[in-house]
mmCIF file with all atom_site columns, C-alpha atoms in Angstrom:
data_model
loop_
_atom_site.group_PDB
_atom_site.id
_atom_site.type_symbol
_atom_site.label_atom_id
_atom_site.label_alt_id
_atom_site.label_comp_id
_atom_site.label_asym_id
_atom_site.label_entity_id
_atom_site.label_seq_id
_atom_site.pdbx_PDB_ins_code
_atom_site.Cartn_x
_atom_site.Cartn_y
_atom_site.Cartn_z
_atom_site.occupancy
_atom_site.B_iso_or_equiv
_atom_site.pdbx_formal_charge
_atom_site.auth_seq_id
_atom_site.auth_comp_id
_atom_site.auth_asym_id
_atom_site.auth_atom_id
_atom_site.pdbx_PDB_model_num
ATOM 1   C CA . ALA A 1 1   ? 63.995 83.205  188.258 1.00 75.00 ? 1   ALA A CA 1
ATOM 2   C CA . GLN A 1 2   ? 66.950 84.799  189.927 1.00 80.00 ? 2   GLN A CA 1
ATOM 3   C CA . SER A 1 3   ? 69.243 87.299  188.250 1.00 88.00 ? 3   SER A CA 1
ATOM 4   C CA . VAL A 1 4   ? 72.172 89.578  188.999 1.00 93.00 ? 4   VAL A CA 1
ATOM 5   C CA . THR A 1 5   ? 72.896 93.075  187.754 1.00 95.00 ? 5   THR A CA 1
ATOM 6   C CA . GLN A 1 6   ? 76.288 94.697  188.092 1.00 96.00 ? 6   GLN A CA 1
ATOM 7   C CA . LEU A 1 7   ? 76.187 98.442  187.700 1.00 93.00 ? 7   LEU A CA 1
ATOM 8   C CA . GLY A 1 8   ? 79.111 99.714  185.687 1.00 92.00 ? 8   GLY A CA 1
ATOM 9   C CA . SER A 1 9   ? 81.009 97.522  183.266 1.00 94.00 ? 9   SER A CA 1
ATOM 10  C CA . HIS A 1 10  ? 84.175 99.448  184.022 1.00 97.00 ? 10  HIS A CA 1
ATOM 11  C CA . VAL A 1 11  ? 85.338 101.183 187.196 1.00 97.00 ? 11  VAL A CA 1
ATOM 12  C CA . SER A 1 12  ? 88.570 103.138 187.529 1.00 97.00 ? 12  SER A CA 1
ATOM 13  C CA . VAL A 1 13  ? 90.106 104.181 190.849 1.00 97.00 ? 13  VAL A CA 1
ATOM 14  C CA . SER A 1 14  ? 93.425 105.559 192.000 1.00 97.00 ? 14  SER A CA 1
ATOM 15  C CA . GLU A 1 15  ? 95.776 103.463 194.053 1.00 97.00 ? 15  GLU A CA 1
ATOM 16  C CA . GLY A 1 16  ? 94.847 103.880 197.714 1.00 97.00 ? 16  GLY A CA 1
ATOM 17  C CA . ALA A 1 17  ? 91.277 104.959 196.970 1.00 98.00 ? 17  ALA A CA 1
ATOM 18  C CA . LEU A 1 18  ? 88.099 103.185 197.993 1.00 98.00 ? 18  LEU A CA 1
ATOM 19  C CA . VAL A 1 19  ? 86.885 100.422 195.716 1.00 98.00 ? 19  VAL A CA 1
ATOM 20  C CA . LEU A 1 20  ? 83.107 100.051 195.351 1.00 98.00 ? 20  LEU A CA 1
ATOM 21  C CA . LEU A 1 21  ? 81.660 97.540  192.909 1.00 98.00 ? 21  LEU A CA 1
ATOM 22  C CA . ARG A 1 22  ? 77.885 97.353  192.766 1.00 98.00 ? 22  ARG A CA 1
ATOM 23  C CA . CYS A 1 23  ? 75.730 94.257  192.559 1.00 97.00 ? 23  CYS A CA 1
ATOM 24  C CA . ASN A 1 24  ? 71.955 93.971  192.771 1.00 96.00 ? 24  ASN A CA 1
ATOM 25  C CA . TYR A 1 25  ? 70.127 90.676  192.724 1.00 93.00 ? 25  TYR A CA 1
ATOM 26  C CA . SER A 1 26  ? 66.634 89.511  192.029 1.00 90.00 ? 26  SER A CA 1
ATOM 27  C CA . SER A 1 27  ? 65.315 86.431  193.776 1.00 82.00 ? 27  SER A CA 1
ATOM 28  C CA . SER A 1 28  ? 61.971 85.346  195.138 1.00 77.00 ? 28  SER A CA 1
ATOM 29  C CA . VAL A 1 29  ? 63.610 83.350  197.906 1.00 79.00 ? 29  VAL A CA 1
ATOM 30  C CA . PRO A 1 30  ? 66.674 84.022  200.054 1.00 78.00 ? 30  PRO A CA 1
ATOM 31  C CA . PRO A 1 31  ? 69.715 83.657  197.837 1.00 84.00 ? 31  PRO A CA 1
ATOM 32  C CA . TYR A 1 32  ? 73.307 82.682  198.272 1.00 90.00 ? 32  TYR A CA 1
ATOM 33  C CA . LEU A 1 33  ? 75.572 85.379  196.838 1.00 92.00 ? 33  LEU A CA 1
ATOM 34  C CA . PHE A 1 34  ? 79.190 85.306  195.756 1.00 94.00 ? 34  PHE A CA 1
ATOM 35  C CA . TRP A 1 35  ? 81.887 87.585  194.432 1.00 97.00 ? 35  TRP A CA 1
ATOM 36  C CA . TYR A 1 36  ? 84.547 86.140  192.139 1.00 97.00 ? 36  TYR A CA 1
ATOM 37  C CA . VAL A 1 37  ? 87.627 87.742  190.594 1.00 97.00 ? 37  VAL A CA 1
ATOM 38  C CA . GLN A 1 38  ? 89.173 86.839  187.259 1.00 96.00 ? 38  GLN A CA 1
ATOM 39  C CA . TYR A 1 39  ? 92.669 87.830  186.232 1.00 93.00 ? 39  TYR A CA 1
ATOM 40  C CA . PRO A 1 40  ? 93.612 87.774  182.531 1.00 88.00 ? 40  PRO A CA 1
ATOM 41  C CA . ASN A 1 41  ? 93.828 84.291  181.042 1.00 82.00 ? 41  ASN A CA 1
ATOM 42  C CA . GLN A 1 42  ? 92.831 82.667  184.300 1.00 87.00 ? 42  GLN A CA 1
ATOM 43  C CA . GLY A 1 43  ? 89.792 81.058  185.853 1.00 91.00 ? 43  GLY A CA 1
ATOM 44  C CA . LEU A 1 44  ? 87.654 82.568  188.578 1.00 95.00 ? 44  LEU A CA 1
ATOM 45  C CA . GLN A 1 45  ? 88.761 82.866  192.182 1.00 95.00 ? 45  GLN A CA 1
ATOM 46  C CA . LEU A 1 46  ? 86.241 83.102  195.012 1.00 94.00 ? 46  LEU A CA 1
ATOM 47  C CA . LEU A 1 47  ? 86.572 86.344  196.985 1.00 96.00 ? 47  LEU A CA 1
ATOM 48  C CA . LEU A 1 48  ? 83.714 85.905  199.424 1.00 94.00 ? 48  LEU A CA 1
ATOM 49  C CA . LYS A 1 49  ? 80.242 84.447  199.871 1.00 91.00 ? 49  LYS A CA 1
ATOM 50  C CA . TYR A 1 50  ? 77.006 85.306  201.653 1.00 90.00 ? 50  TYR A CA 1
ATOM 51  C CA . THR A 1 51  ? 75.134 82.404  203.177 1.00 84.00 ? 51  THR A CA 1
ATOM 52  C CA . SER A 1 52  ? 72.728 84.208  205.543 1.00 77.00 ? 52  SER A CA 1
ATOM 53  C CA . ALA A 1 53  ? 74.947 83.748  208.604 1.00 75.00 ? 53  ALA A CA 1
ATOM 54  C CA . ALA A 1 54  ? 76.077 87.403  208.699 1.00 83.00 ? 54  ALA A CA 1
ATOM 55  C CA . THR A 1 55  ? 75.168 90.375  206.539 1.00 88.00 ? 55  THR A CA 1
ATOM 56  C CA . LEU A 1 56  ? 78.710 91.770  206.477 1.00 93.00 ? 56  LEU A CA 1
ATOM 57  C CA . VAL A 1 57  ? 81.020 89.289  204.860 1.00 94.00 ? 57  VAL A CA 1
ATOM 58  C CA . LYS A 1 58  ? 84.795 89.534  204.818 1.00 95.00 ? 58  LYS A CA 1
ATOM 59  C CA . GLY A 1 59  ? 86.787 87.906  202.069 1.00 94.00 ? 59  GLY A CA 1
ATOM 60  C CA . ILE A 1 60  ? 90.311 87.539  200.856 1.00 94.00 ? 60  ILE A CA 1
ATOM 61  C CA . ASN A 1 61  ? 92.690 90.352  199.893 1.00 93.00 ? 61  ASN A CA 1
ATOM 62  C CA . GLY A 1 62  ? 90.904 92.898  202.105 1.00 96.00 ? 62  GLY A CA 1
ATOM 63  C CA . PHE A 1 63  ? 87.566 92.788  200.291 1.00 97.00 ? 63  PHE A CA 1
ATOM 64  C CA . GLU A 1 64  ? 84.218 92.746  202.030 1.00 97.00 ? 64  GLU A CA 1
ATOM 65  C CA . ALA A 1 65  ? 80.577 92.905  201.015 1.00 97.00 ? 65  ALA A CA 1
ATOM 66  C CA . GLU A 1 66  ? 77.353 93.748  202.790 1.00 94.00 ? 66  GLU A CA 1
ATOM 67  C CA . PHE A 1 67  ? 74.074 91.998  202.117 1.00 93.00 ? 67  PHE A CA 1
ATOM 68  C CA . LYS A 1 68  ? 71.159 94.445  202.220 1.00 92.00 ? 68  LYS A CA 1
ATOM 69  C CA . LYS A 1 69  ? 67.866 92.685  201.766 1.00 89.00 ? 69  LYS A CA 1
ATOM 70  C CA . SER A 1 70  ? 65.833 95.916  201.643 1.00 90.00 ? 70  SER A CA 1
ATOM 71  C CA . GLU A 1 71  ? 67.940 97.147  198.743 1.00 92.00 ? 71  GLU A CA 1
ATOM 72  C CA . THR A 1 72  ? 68.513 93.678  197.190 1.00 92.00 ? 72  THR A CA 1
ATOM 73  C CA . SER A 1 73  ? 72.170 94.584  197.014 1.00 94.00 ? 73  SER A CA 1
ATOM 74  C CA . PHE A 1 74  ? 75.489 92.909  197.697 1.00 96.00 ? 74  PHE A CA 1
ATOM 75  C CA . HIS A 1 75  ? 78.104 95.554  196.918 1.00 97.00 ? 75  HIS A CA 1
ATOM 76  C CA . LEU A 1 76  ? 81.815 94.749  197.113 1.00 98.00 ? 76  LEU A CA 1
ATOM 77  C CA . THR A 1 77  ? 84.185 97.180  198.806 1.00 98.00 ? 77  THR A CA 1
ATOM 78  C CA . LYS A 1 78  ? 87.841 97.543  199.674 1.00 98.00 ? 78  LYS A CA 1
ATOM 79  C CA . PRO A 1 79  ? 89.095 100.532 201.672 1.00 97.00 ? 79  PRO A CA 1
ATOM 80  C CA . SER A 1 80  ? 92.332 101.017 199.747 1.00 97.00 ? 80  SER A CA 1
ATOM 81  C CA . ALA A 1 81  ? 92.945 99.859  196.196 1.00 97.00 ? 81  ALA A CA 1
ATOM 82  C CA . HIS A 1 82  ? 96.200 98.222  195.184 1.00 96.00 ? 82  HIS A CA 1
ATOM 83  C CA . MET A 1 83  ? 97.578 97.891  191.692 1.00 96.00 ? 83  MET A CA 1
ATOM 84  C CA . SER A 1 84  ? 97.240 94.124  191.979 1.00 95.00 ? 84  SER A CA 1
ATOM 85  C CA . ASP A 1 85  ? 93.453 94.500  192.379 1.00 97.00 ? 85  ASP A CA 1
ATOM 86  C CA . ALA A 1 86  ? 93.099 95.323  188.678 1.00 97.00 ? 86  ALA A CA 1
ATOM 87  C CA . ALA A 1 87  ? 90.979 92.492  187.288 1.00 97.00 ? 87  ALA A CA 1
ATOM 88  C CA . GLU A 1 88  ? 87.412 91.621  186.349 1.00 97.00 ? 88  GLU A CA 1
ATOM 89  C CA . TYR A 1 89  ? 84.942 91.023  189.158 1.00 98.00 ? 89  TYR A CA 1
ATOM 90  C CA . PHE A 1 90  ? 81.789 88.957  188.959 1.00 97.00 ? 90  PHE A CA 1
ATOM 91  C CA . CYS A 1 91  ? 78.823 88.832  191.277 1.00 97.00 ? 91  CYS A CA 1
ATOM 92  C CA . ALA A 1 92  ? 76.870 85.564  191.256 1.00 94.00 ? 92  ALA A CA 1
ATOM 93  C CA . VAL A 1 93  ? 73.747 84.117  192.824 1.00 91.00 ? 93  VAL A CA 1
ATOM 94  C CA . THR A 1 94  ? 72.412 80.653  193.446 1.00 88.00 ? 94  THR A CA 1
ATOM 95  C CA . LEU A 1 95  ? 69.540 79.149  195.385 1.00 80.00 ? 95  LEU A CA 1
ATOM 96  C CA . TYR A 1 96  ? 69.384 76.426  197.978 1.00 73.00 ? 96  TYR A CA 1
ATOM 97  C CA . ASN A 1 97  ? 67.969 73.819  195.621 1.00 74.00 ? 97  ASN A CA 1
ATOM 98  C CA . GLN A 1 98  ? 70.105 74.643  192.600 1.00 75.00 ? 98  GLN A CA 1
ATOM 99  C CA . GLY A 1 99  ? 73.389 73.172  193.739 1.00 72.00 ? 99  GLY A CA 1
ATOM 100 C CA . GLY A 1 100 ? 76.199 73.947  191.372 1.00 81.00 ? 100 GLY A CA 1
ATOM 101 C CA . LYS A 1 101 ? 74.306 76.381  189.151 1.00 89.00 ? 101 LYS A CA 1
ATOM 102 C CA . LEU A 1 102 ? 75.630 79.908  189.483 1.00 92.00 ? 102 LEU A CA 1
ATOM 103 C CA . ILE A 1 103 ? 73.977 82.839  187.730 1.00 93.00 ? 103 ILE A CA 1
ATOM 104 C CA . PHE A 1 104 ? 76.554 85.536  187.038 1.00 95.00 ? 104 PHE A CA 1
ATOM 105 C CA . GLY A 1 105 ? 76.354 89.244  186.474 1.00 96.00 ? 105 GLY A CA 1
ATOM 106 C CA . GLN A 1 106 ? 77.995 90.740  183.408 1.00 96.00 ? 106 GLN A CA 1
ATOM 107 C CA . GLY A 1 107 ? 81.156 91.621  185.276 1.00 97.00 ? 107 GLY A CA 1
ATOM 108 C CA . THR A 1 108 ? 82.923 94.827  186.222 1.00 97.00 ? 108 THR A CA 1
ATOM 109 C CA . GLU A 1 109 ? 86.436 95.523  185.055 1.00 97.00 ? 109 GLU A CA 1
ATOM 110 C CA . LEU A 1 110 ? 88.416 97.341  187.714 1.00 97.00 ? 110 LEU A CA 1
ATOM 111 C CA . SER A 1 111 ? 91.347 99.539  186.685 1.00 97.00 ? 111 SER A CA 1
ATOM 112 C CA . VAL A 1 112 ? 93.740 100.959 189.273 1.00 97.00 ? 112 VAL A CA 1
ATOM 113 C CA . LYS A 1 113 ? 95.712 104.068 188.383 1.00 96.00 ? 113 LYS A CA 1
ATOM 114 C CA . PRO A 1 114 ? 99.076 104.768 190.035 1.00 94.00 ? 114 PRO A CA 1
ATOM 115 C CA . LYS B 2 1   ? 95.639 69.745  197.159 1.00 68.00 ? 1   LYS B CA 1
ATOM 116 C CA . ALA B 2 2   ? 95.910 70.110  193.434 1.00 79.00 ? 2   ALA B CA 1
ATOM 117 C CA . GLY B 2 3   ? 93.418 72.496  191.879 1.00 93.00 ? 3   GLY B CA 1
ATOM 118 C CA . VAL B 2 4   ? 90.960 71.957  189.071 1.00 96.00 ? 4   VAL B CA 1
ATOM 119 C CA . THR B 2 5   ? 92.685 71.060  185.837 1.00 97.00 ? 5   THR B CA 1
ATOM 120 C CA . GLN B 2 6   ? 91.317 71.428  182.346 1.00 97.00 ? 6   GLN B CA 1
ATOM 121 C CA . THR B 2 7   ? 92.701 70.015  179.141 1.00 97.00 ? 7   THR B CA 1
ATOM 122 C CA . PRO B 2 8   ? 93.480 71.141  176.590 1.00 97.00 ? 8   PRO B CA 1
ATOM 123 C CA . ARG B 2 9   ? 94.040 74.802  177.419 1.00 96.00 ? 9   ARG B CA 1
ATOM 124 C CA . TYR B 2 10  ? 93.673 75.951  173.821 1.00 97.00 ? 10  TYR B CA 1
ATOM 125 C CA . LEU B 2 11  ? 91.867 74.415  170.900 1.00 96.00 ? 11  LEU B CA 1
ATOM 126 C CA . ILE B 2 12  ? 91.177 75.447  167.319 1.00 98.00 ? 12  ILE B CA 1
ATOM 127 C CA . LYS B 2 13  ? 88.433 73.662  165.415 1.00 98.00 ? 13  LYS B CA 1
ATOM 128 C CA . THR B 2 14  ? 86.557 74.113  162.161 1.00 98.00 ? 14  THR B CA 1
ATOM 129 C CA . ARG B 2 15  ? 82.824 74.661  161.803 1.00 98.00 ? 15  ARG B CA 1
ATOM 130 C CA . GLY B 2 16  ? 80.939 71.403  161.720 1.00 97.00 ? 16  GLY B CA 1
ATOM 131 C CA . GLN B 2 17  ? 83.511 69.456  163.713 1.00 98.00 ? 17  GLN B CA 1
ATOM 132 C CA . GLN B 2 18  ? 82.998 68.194  167.227 1.00 98.00 ? 18  GLN B CA 1
ATOM 133 C CA . VAL B 2 19  ? 85.145 68.733  170.286 1.00 98.00 ? 19  VAL B CA 1
ATOM 134 C CA . THR B 2 20  ? 85.619 67.150  173.696 1.00 98.00 ? 20  THR B CA 1
ATOM 135 C CA . LEU B 2 21  ? 86.928 69.074  176.682 1.00 98.00 ? 21  LEU B CA 1
ATOM 136 C CA . SER B 2 22  ? 88.117 67.476  179.884 1.00 98.00 ? 22  SER B CA 1
ATOM 137 C CA . CYS B 2 23  ? 87.972 68.572  183.510 1.00 98.00 ? 23  CYS B CA 1
ATOM 138 C CA . SER B 2 24  ? 89.583 66.938  186.543 1.00 98.00 ? 24  SER B CA 1
ATOM 139 C CA . PRO B 2 25  ? 88.102 68.203  189.807 1.00 97.00 ? 25  PRO B CA 1
ATOM 140 C CA . ILE B 2 26  ? 89.799 68.689  193.123 1.00 95.00 ? 26  ILE B CA 1
ATOM 141 C CA . SER B 2 27  ? 90.338 65.381  194.852 1.00 94.00 ? 27  SER B CA 1
ATOM 142 C CA . GLY B 2 28  ? 87.256 64.417  196.853 1.00 91.00 ? 28  GLY B CA 1
ATOM 143 C CA . HIS B 2 29  ? 84.915 66.759  195.000 1.00 92.00 ? 29  HIS B CA 1
ATOM 144 C CA . ARG B 2 30  ? 81.920 65.039  193.460 1.00 93.00 ? 30  ARG B CA 1
ATOM 145 C CA . SER B 2 31  ? 80.263 67.954  191.653 1.00 93.00 ? 31  SER B CA 1
ATOM 146 C CA . VAL B 2 32  ? 81.500 69.428  188.393 1.00 96.00 ? 32  VAL B CA 1
ATOM 147 C CA . SER B 2 33  ? 79.815 72.377  186.711 1.00 96.00 ? 33  SER B CA 1
ATOM 148 C CA . TRP B 2 34  ? 80.546 73.773  183.264 1.00 98.00 ? 34  TRP B CA 1
ATOM 149 C CA . TYR B 2 35  ? 80.274 77.376  182.119 1.00 97.00 ? 35  TYR B CA 1
ATOM 150 C CA . GLN B 2 36  ? 80.692 79.186  178.823 1.00 98.00 ? 36  GLN B CA 1
ATOM 151 C CA . GLN B 2 37  ? 82.271 82.645  178.862 1.00 96.00 ? 37  GLN B CA 1
ATOM 152 C CA . THR B 2 38  ? 81.981 84.984  175.879 1.00 96.00 ? 38  THR B CA 1
ATOM 153 C CA . PRO B 2 39  ? 82.382 88.760  175.580 1.00 92.00 ? 39  PRO B CA 1
ATOM 154 C CA . GLY B 2 40  ? 78.797 89.156  174.447 1.00 90.00 ? 40  GLY B CA 1
ATOM 155 C CA . GLN B 2 41  ? 76.902 86.772  176.729 1.00 93.00 ? 41  GLN B CA 1
ATOM 156 C CA . GLY B 2 42  ? 79.225 86.719  179.712 1.00 93.00 ? 42  GLY B CA 1
ATOM 157 C CA . LEU B 2 43  ? 79.338 83.664  181.951 1.00 96.00 ? 43  LEU B CA 1
ATOM 158 C CA . GLN B 2 44  ? 76.560 81.176  181.300 1.00 96.00 ? 44  GLN B CA 1
ATOM 159 C CA . PHE B 2 45  ? 75.867 77.918  183.098 1.00 96.00 ? 45  PHE B CA 1
ATOM 160 C CA . LEU B 2 46  ? 75.883 74.836  180.898 1.00 97.00 ? 46  LEU B CA 1
ATOM 161 C CA . PHE B 2 47  ? 75.292 71.910  183.252 1.00 95.00 ? 47  PHE B CA 1
ATOM 162 C CA . GLU B 2 48  ? 76.317 70.277  186.497 1.00 94.00 ? 48  GLU B CA 1
ATOM 163 C CA . TYR B 2 49  ? 77.172 66.665  187.171 1.00 94.00 ? 49  TYR B CA 1
ATOM 164 C CA . PHE B 2 50  ? 77.150 65.019  190.557 1.00 92.00 ? 50  PHE B CA 1
ATOM 165 C CA . SER B 2 51  ? 78.066 61.374  191.124 1.00 92.00 ? 51  SER B CA 1
ATOM 166 C CA . GLU B 2 52  ? 77.846 60.650  187.384 1.00 94.00 ? 52  GLU B CA 1
ATOM 167 C CA . THR B 2 53  ? 74.344 62.138  187.054 1.00 94.00 ? 53  THR B CA 1
ATOM 168 C CA . GLN B 2 54  ? 73.345 65.439  185.515 1.00 94.00 ? 54  GLN B CA 1
ATOM 169 C CA . ARG B 2 55  ? 71.837 67.432  188.360 1.00 90.00 ? 55  ARG B CA 1
ATOM 170 C CA . ASN B 2 56  ? 71.260 70.822  186.744 1.00 90.00 ? 56  ASN B CA 1
ATOM 171 C CA . LYS B 2 57  ? 71.068 72.035  183.178 1.00 92.00 ? 57  LYS B CA 1
ATOM 172 C CA . GLY B 2 58  ? 71.268 75.461  181.569 1.00 93.00 ? 58  GLY B CA 1
ATOM 173 C CA . ASN B 2 59  ? 69.616 76.730  178.409 1.00 94.00 ? 59  ASN B CA 1
ATOM 174 C CA . PHE B 2 60  ? 71.941 75.440  175.744 1.00 96.00 ? 60  PHE B CA 1
ATOM 175 C CA . PRO B 2 61  ? 71.046 73.387  172.663 1.00 96.00 ? 61  PRO B CA 1
ATOM 176 C CA . GLY B 2 62  ? 71.432 69.643  172.624 1.00 95.00 ? 62  GLY B CA 1
ATOM 177 C CA . ARG B 2 63  ? 74.727 69.970  170.739 1.00 97.00 ? 63  ARG B CA 1
ATOM 178 C CA . PHE B 2 64  ? 76.243 70.599  174.154 1.00 98.00 ? 64  PHE B CA 1
ATOM 179 C CA . SER B 2 65  ? 76.483 67.492  176.265 1.00 97.00 ? 65  SER B CA 1
ATOM 180 C CA . GLY B 2 66  ? 78.531 66.186  179.106 1.00 97.00 ? 66  GLY B CA 1
ATOM 181 C CA . ARG B 2 67  ? 79.259 63.247  181.268 1.00 97.00 ? 67  ARG B CA 1
ATOM 182 C CA . GLN B 2 68  ? 80.997 62.365  184.474 1.00 97.00 ? 68  GLN B CA 1
ATOM 183 C CA . PHE B 2 69  ? 83.021 59.317  185.272 1.00 97.00 ? 69  PHE B CA 1
ATOM 184 C CA . SER B 2 70  ? 83.213 57.315  188.472 1.00 96.00 ? 70  SER B CA 1
ATOM 185 C CA . ASN B 2 71  ? 86.396 59.167  189.490 1.00 94.00 ? 71  ASN B CA 1
ATOM 186 C CA . SER B 2 72  ? 84.451 62.472  189.143 1.00 95.00 ? 72  SER B CA 1
ATOM 187 C CA . ARG B 2 73  ? 86.375 63.577  186.079 1.00 97.00 ? 73  ARG B CA 1
ATOM 188 C CA . SER B 2 74  ? 84.057 65.197  183.581 1.00 98.00 ? 74  SER B CA 1
ATOM 189 C CA . GLU B 2 75  ? 83.998 65.734  179.855 1.00 98.00 ? 75  GLU B CA 1
ATOM 190 C CA . MET B 2 76  ? 82.022 68.182  177.818 1.00 98.00 ? 76  MET B CA 1
ATOM 191 C CA . ASN B 2 77  ? 81.257 67.580  174.165 1.00 98.00 ? 77  ASN B CA 1
ATOM 192 C CA . VAL B 2 78  ? 80.097 70.035  171.546 1.00 98.00 ? 78  VAL B CA 1
ATOM 193 C CA . SER B 2 79  ? 78.958 68.604  168.233 1.00 95.00 ? 79  SER B CA 1
ATOM 194 C CA . THR B 2 80  ? 78.521 70.366  164.904 1.00 96.00 ? 80  THR B CA 1
ATOM 195 C CA . LEU B 2 81  ? 80.530 73.375  165.998 1.00 97.00 ? 81  LEU B CA 1
ATOM 196 C CA . GLU B 2 82  ? 79.368 76.865  165.071 1.00 97.00 ? 82  GLU B CA 1
ATOM 197 C CA . LEU B 2 83  ? 81.361 80.085  164.992 1.00 97.00 ? 83  LEU B CA 1
ATOM 198 C CA . GLY B 2 84  ? 79.383 81.273  167.997 1.00 96.00 ? 84  GLY B CA 1
ATOM 199 C CA . ASP B 2 85  ? 80.730 78.426  170.080 1.00 97.00 ? 85  ASP B CA 1
ATOM 200 C CA . SER B 2 86  ? 84.074 80.192  170.256 1.00 98.00 ? 86  SER B CA 1
ATOM 201 C CA . ALA B 2 87  ? 84.475 80.880  173.954 1.00 97.00 ? 87  ALA B CA 1
ATOM 202 C CA . LEU B 2 88  ? 86.345 80.183  177.137 1.00 97.00 ? 88  LEU B CA 1
ATOM 203 C CA . TYR B 2 89  ? 84.893 77.051  178.711 1.00 98.00 ? 89  TYR B CA 1
ATOM 204 C CA . LEU B 2 90  ? 85.319 76.895  182.456 1.00 97.00 ? 90  LEU B CA 1
ATOM 205 C CA . CYS B 2 91  ? 84.685 74.021  184.749 1.00 97.00 ? 91  CYS B CA 1
ATOM 206 C CA . ALA B 2 92  ? 84.265 74.274  188.484 1.00 96.00 ? 92  ALA B CA 1
ATOM 207 C CA . SER B 2 93  ? 84.277 71.621  191.156 1.00 94.00 ? 93  SER B CA 1
ATOM 208 C CA . SER B 2 94  ? 82.764 71.489  194.609 1.00 91.00 ? 94  SER B CA 1
ATOM 209 C CA . PRO B 2 95  ? 82.133 68.839  197.228 1.00 86.00 ? 95  PRO B CA 1
ATOM 210 C CA . GLY B 2 96  ? 78.528 69.061  196.104 1.00 74.00 ? 96  GLY B CA 1
ATOM 211 C CA . THR B 2 97  ? 76.926 68.022  199.355 1.00 76.00 ? 97  THR B CA 1
ATOM 212 C CA . VAL B 2 98  ? 76.869 71.116  201.564 1.00 73.00 ? 98  VAL B CA 1
ATOM 213 C CA . ASN B 2 99  ? 74.995 74.278  200.631 1.00 68.00 ? 99  ASN B CA 1
ATOM 214 C CA . PRO B 2 100 ? 76.026 76.650  199.313 1.00 70.00 ? 100 PRO B CA 1
ATOM 215 C CA . TYR B 2 101 ? 78.264 74.822  196.916 1.00 77.00 ? 101 TYR B CA 1
ATOM 216 C CA . GLU B 2 102 ? 81.503 76.747  196.999 1.00 85.00 ? 102 GLU B CA 1
ATOM 217 C CA . GLN B 2 103 ? 82.852 76.278  193.500 1.00 91.00 ? 103 GLN B CA 1
ATOM 218 C CA . TYR B 2 104 ? 86.520 76.203  192.564 1.00 93.00 ? 104 TYR B CA 1
ATOM 219 C CA . PHE B 2 105 ? 87.280 77.048  188.968 1.00 95.00 ? 105 PHE B CA 1
ATOM 220 C CA . GLY B 2 106 ? 89.853 75.700  186.582 1.00 96.00 ? 106 GLY B CA 1
ATOM 221 C CA . PRO B 2 107 ? 91.855 77.904  184.199 1.00 95.00 ? 107 PRO B CA 1
ATOM 222 C CA . GLY B 2 108 ? 89.530 77.152  181.293 1.00 96.00 ? 108 GLY B CA 1
ATOM 223 C CA . THR B 2 109 ? 89.810 75.850  177.754 1.00 97.00 ? 109 THR B CA 1
ATOM 224 C CA . ARG B 2 110 ? 89.904 78.511  175.061 1.00 97.00 ? 110 ARG B CA 1
ATOM 225 C CA . LEU B 2 111 ? 88.003 77.159  172.034 1.00 98.00 ? 111 LEU B CA 1
ATOM 226 C CA . THR B 2 112 ? 88.273 78.947  168.705 1.00 98.00 ? 112 THR B CA 1
ATOM 227 C CA . VAL B 2 113 ? 85.994 77.860  165.879 1.00 98.00 ? 113 VAL B CA 1
ATOM 228 C CA . THR B 2 114 ? 87.009 78.946  162.375 1.00 97.00 ? 114 THR B CA 1
#
C-alpha cells in the first residue's frame, strides 16, 4: 500500500528565505503525487502535481517540486517566502487505478516571520 | 465556474444522532470524494462516488455511508454519532475520467458531536 511521510510538522522561515517542505512516499508502482495548501477555515487548494511527464514540476504562487525516484521524495520549494505563504501544506499520493482516492501526509504548518 | 459547495458549513449534533452532509461538485464533474480531517488522524479518505456508484472506499465503519445523485451531487451520512466523529468533512470533485484525477476541494463542513 502506498503512504506519504512529511518530515517536520512545523517549519518556520523568515520572509524572503527559502521554503523547503519535505515529502517522502512509499509505493510499489509509479505514483501520482500532489501538494495541497490549506488556509485556516478553508478547504484544500492544489499547488502542483506530478504525473510522470516531467520530474521538476512548477505550480502556483511560485512553488515547485522535484520528483526523485531514487530518493522516493517529492519536496516542495519556493525561493523566497512571503507572509501570505503561511498555511498548512499537505503532500498526497494516488495510483493509476485508484481514481479519486488520495492518501495524505500528516501536513506541515509553515510559519513566515517578518 | 462555481466551485465545490458544501452545506451546512457548521453543525452541532449529540451522540447517538445521525447527520447528513451535502456536496455539490463543480459543474460537469462526475466524481465526488469525501475526506475526514481531524487533528489526530489528519486527512483520511472515506469514499468516492462516480456516476452514482461507489468506486473507492476507505477504512471507515459502516456508520459512514454516502450516495450520489444523477446530477452528481453527493450526500454523506453518519449514523449513531460518536464523539470521535467530530471533524472537518471535506468533499472534492473531479471530472473523474482522466488520470490523475485532479481534485478540487470544497470549504468543508465542521461537525461537532457533543
